[in-house]
Amino acid sequence: MLHLLSYVPEKRGPNTDMIEEPIQLRNVEVSLRANGREPSSVYLAPERVELPWEHRDGYVHVTVPEMSGYAMVVFEE
């Protein structure tokens, strides 16, 4: 499982950072080291939107088409 965050932190004090504004991202490419394993499926949770993936050079490569603030990618064995 991979958690992706895309927010702009804002300094509100000497020890206070607030995270309020999400950043919209498109076509986020991620690679997860496979350690000799291959997933049976890769999808966005909780919607269970299947994502195309490729296993090459010891990594599973996937592109998240769009996210705003947070996305969770599940690599299911």
Short mmCIF file of C-alpha atoms in Angstrom, two decimals:
data_model
loop_
_atom_site.label_atom_id
_atom_site.label_comp_id
_atom_site.label_asym_id
_atom_site.label_seq_id
_atom_site.Cartn_x
_atom_site.Cartn_y
_atom_site.Cartn_z
CA MET A 1 0.00 0.00 0.00
CA LEU A 2 1.34 3.42 -0.97
CA HIS A 3 0.03 6.71 0.45
CA LEU A 4 0.62 9.86 -1.62
CA LEU A 5 0.19 13.40 -0.24
CA SER A 6 0.14 16.66 -2.20
CA TYR A 7 -0.46 19.65 0.07
CA VAL A 8 1.17 23.05 0.58
CA PRO A 9 2.38 23.45 4.19
CA GLU A 10 2.01 26.95 5.64
CA LYS A 11 4.10 28.19 8.58
CA ARG A 12 1.69 29.68 11.17
CA GLY A 13 4.11 30.03 14.05
CA PRO A 14 7.58 29.01 15.23
CA ASN A 15 6.44 25.42 15.87
CA THR A 16 3.22 25.28 13.87
CA ASP A 17 2.82 24.14 10.27
CA MET A 18 -0.72 23.96 8.87
CA ILE A 19 -1.63 21.88 5.86
CA GLU A 20 -4.86 23.05 4.28
CA GLU A 21 -4.54 23.58 0.52
CA PRO A 22 -4.36 20.43 -1.62
CA ILE A 23 -2.41 20.49 -4.86
CA GLN A 24 -3.99 18.86 -7.91
CA LEU A 25 -1.53 16.55 -9.67
CA ARG A 26 -1.86 14.57 -12.88
CA ASN A 27 0.07 11.59 -14.21
CA VAL A 28 2.11 10.91 -11.07
CA GLU A 29 4.58 8.15 -11.91
CA VAL A 30 5.63 5.92 -9.01
CA SER A 31 7.86 2.86 -8.77
CA LEU A 32 7.79 0.30 -5.97
CA ARG A 33 10.63 -2.18 -5.50
CA ALA A 34 9.16 -5.63 -6.13
CA ASN A 35 11.65 -7.83 -4.21
CA GLY A 36 10.90 -10.71 -6.58
CA ARG A 37 7.12 -10.39 -6.22
CA GLU A 38 4.54 -9.43 -8.80
CA PRO A 39 1.12 -7.99 -7.92
CA SER A 40 -2.07 -9.56 -9.21
CA SER A 41 -3.64 -6.09 -9.38
CA VAL A 42 -2.88 -2.45 -8.65
CA TYR A 43 -5.72 -0.06 -7.83
CA LEU A 44 -6.71 3.22 -6.20
CA ALA A 45 -8.46 2.77 -2.87
CA PRO A 46 -11.11 3.01 -1.62
CA GLU A 47 -12.72 3.33 -5.08
CA ARG A 48 -10.98 0.19 -6.40
CA VAL A 49 -10.15 1.89 -9.70
CA GLU A 50 -7.77 -0.49 -11.49
CA LEU A 51 -4.49 1.04 -12.66
CA PRO A 52 -2.33 -0.30 -15.48
CA TRP A 53 1.12 -1.32 -14.25
CA GLU A 54 4.36 -2.70 -15.57
CA HIS A 55 6.92 -4.95 -13.86
CA ARG A 56 10.44 -4.17 -15.11
CA ASP A 57 13.97 -3.91 -13.72
CA GLY A 58 12.87 -5.24 -10.32
CA TYR A 59 10.20 -2.56 -9.83
CA VAL A 60 6.46 -2.25 -10.32
CA HIS A 61 5.77 0.97 -12.24
CA VAL A 62 2.35 2.64 -12.16
CA THR A 63 0.95 6.07 -13.05
CA VAL A 64 -1.74 7.71 -10.90
CA PRO A 65 -3.84 9.62 -13.45
CA GLU A 66 -5.12 12.35 -11.11
CA MET A 67 -5.06 13.22 -7.42
CA SER A 68 -5.89 16.19 -5.22
CA GLY A 69 -4.35 16.16 -1.75
CA TYR A 70 -4.29 12.41 -1.12
CA ALA A 71 -4.27 9.11 -2.95
CA MET A 72 -3.83 5.51 -1.81
CA VAL A 73 -2.48 2.90 -4.22
CA VAL A 74 -2.88 -0.78 -3.34
CA PHE A 75 -0.49 -3.38 -4.76
CA GLU A 76 -2.36 -6.66 -4.24
CA GLU A 77 -0.57 -10.03 -4.40
#
